[in-house]
XYZ file of N, CA and C in Angstrom:
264
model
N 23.018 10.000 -3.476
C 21.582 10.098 -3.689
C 20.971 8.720 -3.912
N 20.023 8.297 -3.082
C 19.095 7.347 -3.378
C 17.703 7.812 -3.300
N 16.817 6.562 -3.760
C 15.689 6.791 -4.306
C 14.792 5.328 -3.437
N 14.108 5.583 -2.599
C 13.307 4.615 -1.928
C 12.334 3.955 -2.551
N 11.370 4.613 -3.373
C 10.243 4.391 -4.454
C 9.213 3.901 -3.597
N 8.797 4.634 -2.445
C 7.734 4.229 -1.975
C 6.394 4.626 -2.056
N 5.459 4.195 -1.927
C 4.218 5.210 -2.320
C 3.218 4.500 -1.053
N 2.607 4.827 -0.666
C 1.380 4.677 0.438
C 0.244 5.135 0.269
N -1.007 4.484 0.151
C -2.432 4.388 -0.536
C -2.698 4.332 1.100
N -3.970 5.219 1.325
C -4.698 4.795 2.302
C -6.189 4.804 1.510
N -6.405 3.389 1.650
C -8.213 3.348 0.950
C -8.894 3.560 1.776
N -10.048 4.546 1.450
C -11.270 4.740 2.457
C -11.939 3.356 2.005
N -12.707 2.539 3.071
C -13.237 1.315 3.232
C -14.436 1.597 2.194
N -15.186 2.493 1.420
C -16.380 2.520 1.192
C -15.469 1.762 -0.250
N -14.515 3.629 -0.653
C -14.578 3.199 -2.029
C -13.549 1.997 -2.365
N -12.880 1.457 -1.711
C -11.912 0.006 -2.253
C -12.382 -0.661 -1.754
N -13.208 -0.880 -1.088
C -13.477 -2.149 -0.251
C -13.042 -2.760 1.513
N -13.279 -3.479 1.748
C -12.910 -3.795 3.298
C -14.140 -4.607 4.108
N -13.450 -5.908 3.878
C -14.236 -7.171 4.344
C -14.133 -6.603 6.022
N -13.610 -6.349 6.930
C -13.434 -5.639 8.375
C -15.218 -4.881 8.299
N -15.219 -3.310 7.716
C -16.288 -2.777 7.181
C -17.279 -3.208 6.265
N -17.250 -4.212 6.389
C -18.508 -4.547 5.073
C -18.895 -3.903 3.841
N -17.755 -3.705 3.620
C -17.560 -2.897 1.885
C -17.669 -3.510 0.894
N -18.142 -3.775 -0.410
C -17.455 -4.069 -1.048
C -16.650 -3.444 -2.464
N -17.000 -2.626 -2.210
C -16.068 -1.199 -2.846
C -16.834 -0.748 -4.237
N -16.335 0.144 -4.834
C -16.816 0.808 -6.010
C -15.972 0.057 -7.142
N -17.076 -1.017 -8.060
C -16.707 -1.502 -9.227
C -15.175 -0.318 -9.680
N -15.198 0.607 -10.270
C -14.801 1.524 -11.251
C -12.939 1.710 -10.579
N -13.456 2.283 -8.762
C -12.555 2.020 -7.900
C -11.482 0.858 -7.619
N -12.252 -0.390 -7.792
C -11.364 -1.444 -7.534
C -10.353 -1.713 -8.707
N -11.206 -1.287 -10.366
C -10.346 -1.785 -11.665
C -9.468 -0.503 -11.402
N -9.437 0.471 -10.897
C -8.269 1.704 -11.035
C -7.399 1.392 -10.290
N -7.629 0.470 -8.702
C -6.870 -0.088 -7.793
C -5.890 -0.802 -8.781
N -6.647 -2.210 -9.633
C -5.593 -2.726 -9.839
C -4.588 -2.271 -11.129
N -4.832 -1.284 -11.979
C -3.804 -0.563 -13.114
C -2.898 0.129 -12.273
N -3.516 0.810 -11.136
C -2.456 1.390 -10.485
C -1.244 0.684 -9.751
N -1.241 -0.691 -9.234
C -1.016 -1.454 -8.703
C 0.137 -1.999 -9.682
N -0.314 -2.015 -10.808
C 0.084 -3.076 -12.047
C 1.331 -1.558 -12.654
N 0.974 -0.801 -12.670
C 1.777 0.216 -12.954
C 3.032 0.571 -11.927
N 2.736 0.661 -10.731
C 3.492 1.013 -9.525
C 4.693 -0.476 -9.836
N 3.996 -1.793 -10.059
C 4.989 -2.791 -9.480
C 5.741 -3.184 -10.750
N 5.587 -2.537 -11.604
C 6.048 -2.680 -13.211
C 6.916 -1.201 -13.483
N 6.750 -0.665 -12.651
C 7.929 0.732 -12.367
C 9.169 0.540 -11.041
N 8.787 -0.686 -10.676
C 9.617 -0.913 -9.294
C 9.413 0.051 -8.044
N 8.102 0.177 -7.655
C 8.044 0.973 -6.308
C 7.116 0.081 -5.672
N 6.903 0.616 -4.507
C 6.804 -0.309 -3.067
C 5.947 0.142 -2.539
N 4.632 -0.866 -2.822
C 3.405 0.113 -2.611
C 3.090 -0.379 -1.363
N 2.106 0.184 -0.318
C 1.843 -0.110 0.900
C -0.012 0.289 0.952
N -0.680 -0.638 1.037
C -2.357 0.084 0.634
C -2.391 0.130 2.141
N -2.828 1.037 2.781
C -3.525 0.513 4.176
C -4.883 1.101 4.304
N -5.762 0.434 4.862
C -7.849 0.727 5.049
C -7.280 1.694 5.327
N -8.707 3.032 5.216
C -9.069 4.093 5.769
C -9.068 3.810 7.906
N -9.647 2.519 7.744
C -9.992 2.269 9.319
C -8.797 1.851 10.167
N -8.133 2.115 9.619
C -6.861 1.353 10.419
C -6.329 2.569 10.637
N -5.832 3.994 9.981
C -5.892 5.114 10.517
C -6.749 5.856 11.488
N -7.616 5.320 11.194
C -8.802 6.018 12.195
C -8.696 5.177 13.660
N -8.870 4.167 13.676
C -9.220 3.251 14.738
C -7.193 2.706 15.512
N -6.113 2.579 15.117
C -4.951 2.493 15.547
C -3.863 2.987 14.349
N -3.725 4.592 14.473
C -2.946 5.261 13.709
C -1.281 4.883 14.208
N -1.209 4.195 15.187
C 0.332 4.246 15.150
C 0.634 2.852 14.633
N -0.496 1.515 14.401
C -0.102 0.407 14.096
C -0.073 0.815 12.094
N -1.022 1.968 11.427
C -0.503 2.629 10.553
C 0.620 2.950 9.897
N 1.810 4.092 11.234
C 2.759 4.502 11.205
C 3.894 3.781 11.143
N 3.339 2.475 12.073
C 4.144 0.910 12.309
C 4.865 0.435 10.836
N 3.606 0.019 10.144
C 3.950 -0.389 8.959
C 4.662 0.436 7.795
N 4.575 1.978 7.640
C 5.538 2.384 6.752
C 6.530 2.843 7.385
N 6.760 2.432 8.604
C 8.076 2.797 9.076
C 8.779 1.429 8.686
N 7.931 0.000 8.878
C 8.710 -1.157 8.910
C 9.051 -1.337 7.318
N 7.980 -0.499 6.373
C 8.423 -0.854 5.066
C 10.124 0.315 4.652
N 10.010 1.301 4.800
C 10.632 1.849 5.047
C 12.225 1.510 5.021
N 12.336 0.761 6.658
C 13.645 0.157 6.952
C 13.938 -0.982 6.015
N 13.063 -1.916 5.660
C 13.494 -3.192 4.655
C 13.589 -2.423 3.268
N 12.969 -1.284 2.831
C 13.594 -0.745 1.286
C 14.756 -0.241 1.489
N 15.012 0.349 2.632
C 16.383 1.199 2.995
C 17.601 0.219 3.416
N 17.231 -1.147 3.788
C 18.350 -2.215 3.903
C 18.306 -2.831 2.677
N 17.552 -2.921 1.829
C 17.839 -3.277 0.427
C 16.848 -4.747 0.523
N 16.131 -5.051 1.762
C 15.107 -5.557 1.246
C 13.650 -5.601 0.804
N 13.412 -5.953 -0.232
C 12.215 -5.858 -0.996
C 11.100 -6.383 -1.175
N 9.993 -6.399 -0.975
C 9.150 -7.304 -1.506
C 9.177 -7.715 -3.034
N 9.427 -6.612 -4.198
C 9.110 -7.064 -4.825
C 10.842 -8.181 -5.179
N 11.517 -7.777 -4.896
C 12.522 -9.121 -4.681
C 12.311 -10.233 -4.768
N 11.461 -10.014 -3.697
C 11.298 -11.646 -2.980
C 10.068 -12.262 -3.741
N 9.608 -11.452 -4.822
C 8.237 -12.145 -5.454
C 6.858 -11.735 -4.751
N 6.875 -11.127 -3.600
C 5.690 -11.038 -2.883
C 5.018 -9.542 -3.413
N 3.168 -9.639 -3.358
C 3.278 -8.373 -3.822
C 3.520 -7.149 -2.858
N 3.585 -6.155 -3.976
C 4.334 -5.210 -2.978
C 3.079 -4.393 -2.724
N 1.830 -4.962 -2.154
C 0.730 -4.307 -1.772
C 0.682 -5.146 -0.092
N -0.070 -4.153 0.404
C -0.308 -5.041 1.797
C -1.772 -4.613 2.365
């Protein structure tokens, strides 16, 4: 038994924000972004944020990325390892 610890956020552009969309997100939204963030990477999981618009507009370059996060947690590499955050 293993345990991947991945989690995947898709932000709608209004309420987090998205310089692409000209957002700049919901005050209340962004401080919950970052506790959640701060919680997730202080529990050791492997967060992946991706825009609302990036599903909408190229859902497989979407699928791309938690498949690619995916394979590097499942080979044992990490972002948060490597120091980088584990948001994208």
């Amino acid at each position: 038994n293993f345990e991947l610890r991945i989690a995947v956020e898709i932000d709608g552009c209004f309420w987090h924000g998205c310089d692409k969309c000209g957002f700049k997100g919901v005050p209340s939204t962004l401080s919950n972004d970052k506790a959640k963030n701060k919680y997730l990477r202080t529990s050791r999981w492997h967060l992946l944020r991706l825009p609302g618009h990036l599903l909408k507009e190229e859902p497989k370059v979407a699928v791309d990325l938690v498949r690619a996060l995916v394979k590097e947690v499942s080979n044992g590499v990490t972002r948060i390892e490597k120091g980088d955050s584990p948001c994208l």
